[in-house]
Short mmCIF file of C-alpha atoms in Angstrom, two decimals:
data_model
loop_
_atom_site.label_atom_id
_atom_site.label_comp_id
_atom_site.label_asym_id
_atom_site.label_seq_id
_atom_site.Cartn_x
_atom_site.Cartn_y
_atom_site.Cartn_z
CA UNK A 1 -9.37 -23.77 -21.96
CA UNK A 2 -6.74 -23.50 -19.23
CA UNK A 3 -6.75 -26.21 -16.58
CA UNK A 4 -5.27 -25.19 -13.23
CA UNK A 5 -4.61 -27.98 -10.72
CA UNK A 6 -5.90 -26.99 -7.30
CA UNK A 7 -7.21 -28.28 -4.01
CA UNK A 8 -10.29 -26.59 -2.59
CA UNK A 9 -9.81 -26.45 1.16
CA UNK A 10 -11.48 -25.10 4.24
CA UNK A 11 -8.90 -23.37 6.36
CA UNK A 12 -10.29 -22.39 9.76
CA UNK A 13 -13.43 -20.36 9.06
CA UNK A 14 -12.38 -19.51 5.49
CA UNK A 15 -12.46 -21.45 2.26
CA UNK A 16 -10.71 -21.30 -1.10
CA UNK A 17 -8.44 -23.01 -3.60
CA UNK A 18 -4.85 -23.81 -2.64
CA UNK A 19 -2.58 -23.81 -5.68
CA UNK A 20 1.10 -24.45 -6.38
CA UNK A 21 2.80 -21.30 -7.63
CA UNK A 22 4.32 -23.33 -10.46
CA UNK A 23 0.80 -24.08 -11.79
CA UNK A 24 0.01 -20.37 -12.25
CA UNK A 25 1.44 -17.84 -14.71
CA UNK A 26 4.70 -16.27 -13.50
CA UNK A 27 3.58 -12.86 -14.78
CA UNK A 28 1.67 -11.17 -11.95
CA UNK A 29 -0.93 -9.51 -14.20
CA UNK A 30 -1.66 -12.82 -15.94
CA UNK A 31 -1.77 -14.63 -12.59
CA UNK A 32 -4.27 -12.16 -11.19
CA UNK A 33 -6.41 -12.37 -14.34
CA UNK A 34 -6.52 -16.14 -14.00
CA UNK A 35 -7.51 -15.89 -10.33
CA UNK A 36 -10.28 -13.40 -11.06
CA UNK A 37 -11.73 -15.73 -13.69
CA UNK A 38 -11.16 -18.81 -11.57
CA UNK A 39 -13.13 -17.35 -8.65
CA UNK A 40 -15.79 -15.57 -10.73
CA UNK A 41 -15.00 -12.13 -9.31
CA UNK A 42 -17.21 -9.20 -10.27
CA UNK A 43 -20.54 -10.87 -9.49
CA UNK A 44 -22.16 -11.01 -6.05
CA UNK A 45 -22.60 -14.78 -6.29
CA UNK A 46 -19.33 -15.39 -8.16
CA UNK A 47 -21.60 -17.52 -10.28
CA UNK A 48 -19.04 -18.01 -13.08
CA UNK A 49 -16.31 -19.36 -10.80
CA UNK A 50 -15.64 -21.40 -7.69
CA UNK A 51 -15.78 -18.46 -5.27
CA UNK A 52 -18.45 -18.55 -2.59
CA UNK A 53 -19.84 -15.03 -2.94
CA UNK A 54 -18.44 -13.79 0.39
CA UNK A 55 -15.02 -12.45 1.44
CA UNK A 56 -14.41 -15.51 3.66
CA UNK A 57 -14.99 -17.84 0.70
CA UNK A 58 -13.23 -15.79 -1.98
CA UNK A 59 -9.65 -16.46 -0.94
CA UNK A 60 -6.71 -18.12 -2.67
CA UNK A 61 -3.54 -19.60 -1.14
CA UNK A 62 -0.50 -19.91 -3.42
CA UNK A 63 2.22 -22.23 -2.12
CA UNK A 64 5.80 -22.88 -3.23
CA UNK A 65 9.08 -24.22 -1.82
CA UNK A 66 10.65 -21.44 0.24
CA UNK A 67 13.74 -19.60 -0.87
CA UNK A 68 14.37 -18.63 2.76
CA UNK A 69 16.61 -20.80 4.96
CA UNK A 70 14.19 -20.08 7.81
CA UNK A 71 11.14 -21.68 6.18
CA UNK A 72 10.01 -24.85 4.43
CA UNK A 73 7.39 -23.27 2.18
CA UNK A 74 6.26 -19.84 1.06
CA UNK A 75 2.60 -18.84 1.17
CA UNK A 76 1.10 -15.96 -0.75
CA UNK A 77 -2.43 -15.05 0.25
CA UNK A 78 -4.71 -13.47 -2.35
CA UNK A 79 -7.99 -11.85 -1.36
CA UNK A 80 -10.20 -11.90 -4.44
CA UNK A 81 -12.89 -9.24 -4.29
CA UNK A 82 -16.40 -10.52 -4.77
CA UNK A 83 -18.15 -7.60 -6.47
CA UNK A 84 -15.04 -6.11 -8.07
CA UNK A 85 -12.60 -7.44 -10.65
CA UNK A 86 -9.71 -6.87 -8.29
CA UNK A 87 -7.36 -8.78 -6.00
CA UNK A 88 -5.45 -7.64 -2.91
CA UNK A 89 -2.21 -9.24 -1.76
CA UNK A 90 -1.38 -6.80 1.03
CA UNK A 91 -2.78 -8.76 4.00
CA UNK A 92 -2.13 -12.22 5.40
CA UNK A 93 -4.93 -14.69 6.23
CA UNK A 94 -4.40 -16.88 9.25
CA UNK A 95 -7.42 -19.06 8.58
CA UNK A 96 -6.29 -20.09 5.09
CA UNK A 97 -2.83 -20.49 6.59
CA UNK A 98 -4.10 -23.56 8.46
CA UNK A 99 -4.63 -25.29 5.09
CA UNK A 100 -1.10 -24.60 3.84
CA UNK A 101 0.72 -27.16 5.99
CA UNK A 102 -1.44 -30.16 5.02
CA UNK A 103 -1.30 -29.11 1.36
CA UNK A 104 2.49 -28.76 1.44
CA UNK A 105 2.93 -32.22 2.94
CA UNK A 106 0.54 -33.90 0.51
CA UNK A 107 2.26 -32.20 -2.45
CA UNK A 108 5.65 -33.50 -1.32
CA UNK A 109 7.11 -30.11 -0.39
CA UNK A 110 7.66 -31.24 3.22
CA UNK A 111 8.46 -34.75 4.44
CA UNK A 112 5.93 -36.02 6.96
CA UNK A 113 6.91 -37.30 10.39
CA UNK A 114 5.01 -39.48 12.87
CA UNK A 115 2.79 -38.47 14.62
CA UNK A 116 3.04 -34.68 14.06
CA UNK A 117 4.86 -32.69 11.38
CA UNK A 118 5.90 -29.10 11.95
CA UNK A 119 5.88 -27.01 8.79
CA UNK A 120 7.65 -23.66 8.94
CA UNK A 121 5.70 -21.28 6.68
CA UNK A 122 6.83 -17.87 5.44
CA UNK A 123 3.96 -15.58 4.55
CA UNK A 124 5.08 -13.56 1.54
CA UNK A 125 2.46 -10.85 2.11
CA UNK A 126 3.93 -9.79 5.43
CA UNK A 127 7.20 -11.67 5.96
CA UNK A 128 5.72 -13.39 9.00
CA UNK A 129 7.06 -16.82 9.98
CA UNK A 130 4.59 -19.37 11.34
CA UNK A 131 5.07 -22.88 12.68
CA UNK A 132 2.15 -25.12 11.71
CA UNK A 133 1.78 -28.42 13.56
CA UNK A 134 -0.03 -30.93 11.35
CA UNK A 135 -1.39 -34.29 12.49
CA UNK A 136 0.44 -36.93 10.42
CA UNK A 137 0.02 -40.37 12.04
CA UNK A 138 2.11 -42.97 10.22
CA UNK A 139 3.33 -40.19 7.94
CA UNK A 140 -0.07 -39.40 6.39
CA UNK A 141 -2.01 -36.15 6.81
CA UNK A 142 -5.10 -36.70 8.94
CA UNK A 143 -8.02 -34.31 8.65
CA UNK A 144 -10.23 -36.21 11.08
CA UNK A 145 -10.24 -35.51 14.79
CA UNK A 146 -12.14 -34.28 17.82
CA UNK A 147 -11.27 -30.57 17.71
CA UNK A 148 -14.12 -28.10 17.28
CA UNK A 149 -13.68 -24.43 16.39
CA UNK A 150 -16.55 -21.97 16.58
CA UNK A 151 -17.87 -21.01 13.18
CA UNK A 152 -17.37 -24.48 11.67
CA UNK A 153 -19.76 -27.41 12.15
CA UNK A 154 -18.46 -30.73 13.43
CA UNK A 155 -14.91 -31.61 14.44
CA UNK A 156 -11.59 -32.20 12.71
CA UNK A 157 -7.89 -32.70 13.40
CA UNK A 158 -6.22 -29.78 15.21
CA UNK A 159 -3.76 -27.53 13.41
CA UNK A 160 -1.53 -25.60 15.81
CA UNK A 161 -0.31 -22.25 14.49
CA UNK A 162 2.44 -20.30 16.26
CA UNK A 163 3.17 -16.83 14.87
CA UNK A 164 6.83 -16.07 15.50
CA UNK A 165 7.46 -12.48 14.37
CA UNK A 166 4.17 -10.70 13.81
CA UNK A 167 4.88 -7.23 15.19
CA UNK A 168 5.09 -4.52 12.54
CA UNK A 169 4.37 -6.93 9.70
CA UNK A 170 3.39 -4.16 7.24
CA UNK A 171 4.54 -0.91 8.84
CA UNK A 172 7.63 -2.01 10.76
CA UNK A 173 6.16 -0.94 14.11
CA UNK A 174 3.78 -2.52 16.60
CA UNK A 175 2.24 0.93 17.16
CA UNK A 176 2.75 2.71 13.81
CA UNK A 177 1.61 6.12 15.08
CA UNK A 178 3.90 5.88 18.11
CA UNK A 179 0.97 6.03 20.52
CA UNK A 180 -1.20 3.48 22.32
CA UNK A 181 -4.18 5.71 21.61
CA UNK A 182 -4.98 8.40 19.04
CA UNK A 183 -8.05 10.49 18.31
CA UNK A 184 -9.49 10.37 14.79
CA UNK A 185 -12.64 12.29 13.93
CA UNK A 186 -13.28 12.76 17.64
CA UNK A 187 -13.05 9.02 18.36
CA UNK A 188 -10.33 7.33 20.47
CA UNK A 189 -8.64 4.55 18.49
CA UNK A 190 -5.63 2.27 18.74
CA UNK A 191 -3.66 1.75 15.54
CA UNK A 192 -1.81 -1.55 15.86
CA UNK A 193 0.21 -3.69 13.46
CA UNK A 194 0.44 -7.17 14.95
CA UNK A 195 -0.13 -9.90 12.33
CA UNK A 196 -2.60 -7.50 10.66
CA UNK A 197 -2.75 -3.69 10.61
CA UNK A 198 -5.93 -2.72 12.45
CA UNK A 199 -7.67 0.28 13.93
CA UNK A 200 -9.34 -0.69 17.21
CA UNK A 201 -12.39 1.27 18.36
CA UNK A 202 -14.58 1.06 21.47
CA UNK A 203 -18.01 0.19 20.05
CA UNK A 204 -19.71 2.60 22.46
CA UNK A 205 -17.82 5.54 20.96
CA UNK A 206 -19.67 4.90 17.69
CA UNK A 207 -23.03 4.36 19.35
CA UNK A 208 -22.91 0.57 19.22
CA UNK A 209 -23.17 -2.06 21.94
CA UNK A 210 -20.66 -4.37 20.28
CA UNK A 211 -23.18 -7.20 20.33
CA UNK A 212 -24.82 -6.38 16.99
CA UNK A 213 -24.97 -9.05 14.31
CA UNK A 214 -22.87 -8.63 11.16
CA UNK A 215 -26.07 -8.06 9.16
CA UNK A 216 -27.18 -5.28 11.51
CA UNK A 217 -23.83 -3.53 11.23
CA UNK A 218 -23.56 -3.98 7.46
CA UNK A 219 -27.07 -2.60 7.04
CA UNK A 220 -26.34 0.60 8.95
CA UNK A 221 -25.00 2.62 6.03
CA UNK A 222 -24.32 5.89 7.94
CA UNK A 223 -22.33 3.88 10.50
CA UNK A 224 -20.39 2.04 7.77
CA UNK A 225 -19.57 5.33 6.05
CA UNK A 226 -18.30 6.81 9.33
CA UNK A 227 -16.23 3.68 9.99
CA UNK A 228 -14.65 3.92 6.54
CA UNK A 229 -13.73 7.56 7.11
CA UNK A 230 -11.97 6.63 10.34
CA UNK A 231 -10.26 3.68 8.65
CA UNK A 232 -8.88 5.80 5.82
CA UNK A 233 -7.49 8.43 8.17
CA UNK A 234 -6.01 5.72 10.38
CA UNK A 235 -4.35 4.15 7.34
CA UNK A 236 -2.69 7.45 6.48
CA UNK A 237 -1.60 7.94 10.10
CA UNK A 238 -0.08 4.44 10.09
CA UNK A 239 2.03 5.26 7.04
CA UNK A 240 0.00 3.11 4.68
CA UNK A 241 -0.91 6.01 2.41
CA UNK A 242 -4.25 6.11 0.62
CA UNK A 243 -6.00 2.91 1.71
CA UNK A 244 -9.26 3.51 -0.15
CA UNK A 245 -8.37 0.68 -2.53
CA UNK A 246 -6.78 -1.57 0.10
CA UNK A 247 -8.27 -3.99 2.61
CA UNK A 248 -5.92 -2.80 5.38
CA UNK A 249 -6.09 -1.54 8.01
CA UNK A 250 -9.05 -3.54 9.27
CA UNK A 251 -11.46 -1.63 11.52
CA UNK A 252 -12.52 -3.49 14.68
CA UNK A 253 -15.22 -2.69 17.22
CA UNK A 254 -14.41 -3.83 20.75
CA UNK A 255 -16.63 -4.10 23.82
CA UNK A 256 -16.92 -5.86 27.15
CA UNK A 257 -17.56 -9.61 26.88
CA UNK A 258 -21.04 -11.02 27.24
CA UNK A 259 -20.36 -14.76 27.41
CA UNK A 260 -17.47 -15.25 29.81
CA UNK A 261 -14.68 -14.20 27.45
CA UNK A 262 -11.96 -11.62 27.84
CA UNK A 263 -13.22 -9.15 25.24
CA UNK A 264 -15.80 -9.02 22.44
CA UNK A 265 -15.00 -8.06 18.84
CA UNK A 266 -16.69 -7.18 15.58
CA UNK A 267 -14.07 -7.37 12.82
CA UNK A 268 -14.52 -5.75 9.40
CA UNK A 269 -12.84 -6.89 6.16
CA UNK A 270 -13.08 -3.85 5.80
CA UNK A 271 -16.47 -3.19 4.15
CA UNK A 272 -18.35 -6.14 5.64
CA UNK A 273 -18.43 -7.46 9.18
CA UNK A 274 -16.77 -10.86 9.53
CA UNK A 275 -19.19 -13.57 10.62
CA UNK A 276 -16.54 -14.84 13.01
CA UNK A 277 -12.99 -13.47 13.37
CA UNK A 278 -9.79 -13.52 11.36
CA UNK A 279 -6.89 -15.34 13.03
CA UNK A 280 -4.51 -12.48 12.33
CA UNK A 281 -7.10 -10.12 13.77
CA UNK A 282 -7.41 -12.18 16.94
CA UNK A 283 -3.65 -12.02 17.49
CA UNK A 284 -3.60 -8.24 17.21
CA UNK A 285 -6.61 -7.83 19.50
CA UNK A 286 -5.14 -10.16 22.12
CA UNK A 287 -1.80 -8.33 22.01
CA UNK A 288 -3.54 -4.97 22.35
CA UNK A 289 -5.08 -6.05 25.65
CA UNK A 290 -1.52 -6.06 27.06
CA UNK A 291 -0.67 -2.53 25.90
CA UNK A 292 -1.39 -0.03 28.65
CA UNK A 293 -3.57 2.82 27.43
CA UNK A 294 -4.86 1.03 24.33
CA UNK A 295 -8.57 0.85 23.58
CA UNK A 296 -8.49 -2.90 24.21
CA UNK A 297 -6.58 -2.57 27.47
CA UNK A 298 -9.03 -0.01 28.82
CA UNK A 299 -11.94 -2.38 28.15
CA UNK A 300 -10.20 -5.37 29.74
CA UNK A 301 -8.42 -3.68 32.67
CA UNK A 302 -11.50 -3.16 34.93
CA UNK A 303 -12.39 -6.87 34.77
CA UNK A 304 -11.07 -8.75 37.83
CA UNK A 305 -8.88 -11.66 36.80
CA UNK A 306 -9.26 -11.02 33.07
CA UNK A 307 -5.50 -11.23 32.51
CA UNK A 308 -4.57 -13.85 35.10
CA UNK A 309 -3.61 -16.40 32.48
CA UNK A 310 -1.87 -16.40 29.11
CA UNK A 311 -5.09 -17.05 27.21
CA UNK A 312 -7.20 -14.30 25.72
CA UNK A 313 -10.73 -15.45 24.89
CA UNK A 314 -12.23 -13.24 22.19
CA UNK A 315 -15.98 -13.39 21.62
CA UNK A 316 -17.13 -12.96 18.02
CA UNK A 317 -20.41 -13.45 16.11
CA UNK A 318 -19.73 -17.15 15.61
CA UNK A 319 -18.59 -17.95 19.16
CA UNK A 320 -15.11 -17.55 20.68
CA UNK A 321 -11.47 -17.94 19.76
CA UNK A 322 -8.66 -18.34 22.28
CA UNK A 323 -5.19 -16.89 21.71
CA UNK A 324 -2.20 -17.95 23.77
CA UNK A 325 0.38 -15.18 24.17
CA UNK A 326 3.99 -15.87 25.13
CA UNK A 327 5.88 -12.72 26.03
CA UNK A 328 9.63 -12.61 25.49
CA UNK A 329 10.75 -10.54 28.48
CA UNK A 330 9.16 -7.10 28.76
CA UNK A 331 9.10 -6.40 25.04
CA UNK A 332 5.56 -6.81 23.72
CA UNK A 333 6.96 -6.54 20.19
CA UNK A 334 8.56 -9.96 20.66
CA UNK A 335 5.35 -11.61 21.83
CA UNK A 336 4.56 -14.91 20.14
CA UNK A 337 0.96 -15.95 19.63
CA UNK A 338 -0.51 -19.42 19.20
CA UNK A 339 -3.97 -20.55 18.11
CA UNK A 340 -5.64 -23.84 17.29
CA UNK A 341 -7.47 -24.19 13.98
CA UNK A 342 -8.70 -27.05 11.82
CA UNK A 343 -8.74 -27.60 8.07
CA UNK A 344 -10.30 -29.99 5.59
CA UNK A 345 -9.68 -30.96 2.00
CA UNK A 346 -12.93 -30.54 0.08
CA UNK A 347 -11.95 -31.56 -3.44
CA UNK A 348 -8.91 -31.71 -5.70
CA UNK A 349 -8.63 -31.62 -9.45
CA UNK A 350 -8.46 -29.03 -12.22
CA UNK A 351 -10.36 -25.76 -12.31
CA UNK A 352 -11.04 -24.52 -15.85
CA UNK A 353 -10.41 -20.96 -17.01
CA UNK A 354 -11.00 -19.52 -20.51
CA UNK A 355 -7.72 -18.86 -22.32
CA UNK A 356 -8.81 -15.40 -23.40
CA UNK A 357 -8.33 -14.09 -19.84
CA UNK A 358 -4.58 -14.05 -20.47
CA UNK A 359 -4.99 -11.60 -23.31
CA UNK A 360 -7.08 -9.37 -21.05
CA UNK A 361 -4.37 -9.15 -18.38
CA UNK A 362 -3.30 -5.57 -17.76
#
């Protein structure tokens, strides 16, 4: 039996094990085989592993000292599929990112300061650099505090995340098609690559109000099939090739807000609707509201005062998330985005994996 040291953590509205890279096999195929067994992938409940049976709770963060002079630690995000024996390392996850800083400090990869420690994190999936501000009174990580984020019960210590270079993280361009708006299958879309490649769609153009619950959207199979067709064509148009086996780009339905926000979103991962909203997704949506002619901008523009401050309030099924945008001159590509998250350590110890999984690695 293999014993893998790990810390199970909630990061934002996601949850999963955080593991030192040195505690996993160096061979990628063997590493992935271990993670599939560790999480129990291939079963809807992930009953034979520690996964939670949902995309938000079937995530792994792998952390190591950074080889880059611009970062303290490297973070590789792994999305472990629930019903498939497959992993995807193409996207980043901003929610799990909020657990990386505390983990790095507690594992001795970064020296803590009083009262706050800034950890510079390099995301290996996308090359994005992020500053994470961790509460460390007296040099110890504190998970307790008064900050509440929608989608998580109770309160915890705030984790400030500032994304420094998110434009074109996978395609090299903020607008990979070269246009603020394209038409795919008769539907106007915006293909944007800001922290996460996404295809943004006005919900009304697909016959939706934008206020549907995730269960209602997931249960509408003809709609989901149409959304997937648009997503695949958008992926090809963005230069991502055949995305049928990838989780990017993420399709997003946008609509006018209903609860005092700036815009409302339904974010797909991509075959299920997120019960709240990915952090990387929120950054791309907020940025898109600034791009004249984009689907997001057209929804926001008619609202008096919607863009009078630097905060974009995005409504999602679990509540709202606020994104602070700091433009660097007139170049939207250089926009920095900041969000507040929380994290919590749930347990730490060894997770056990049968040794035979190594021999099954392909």
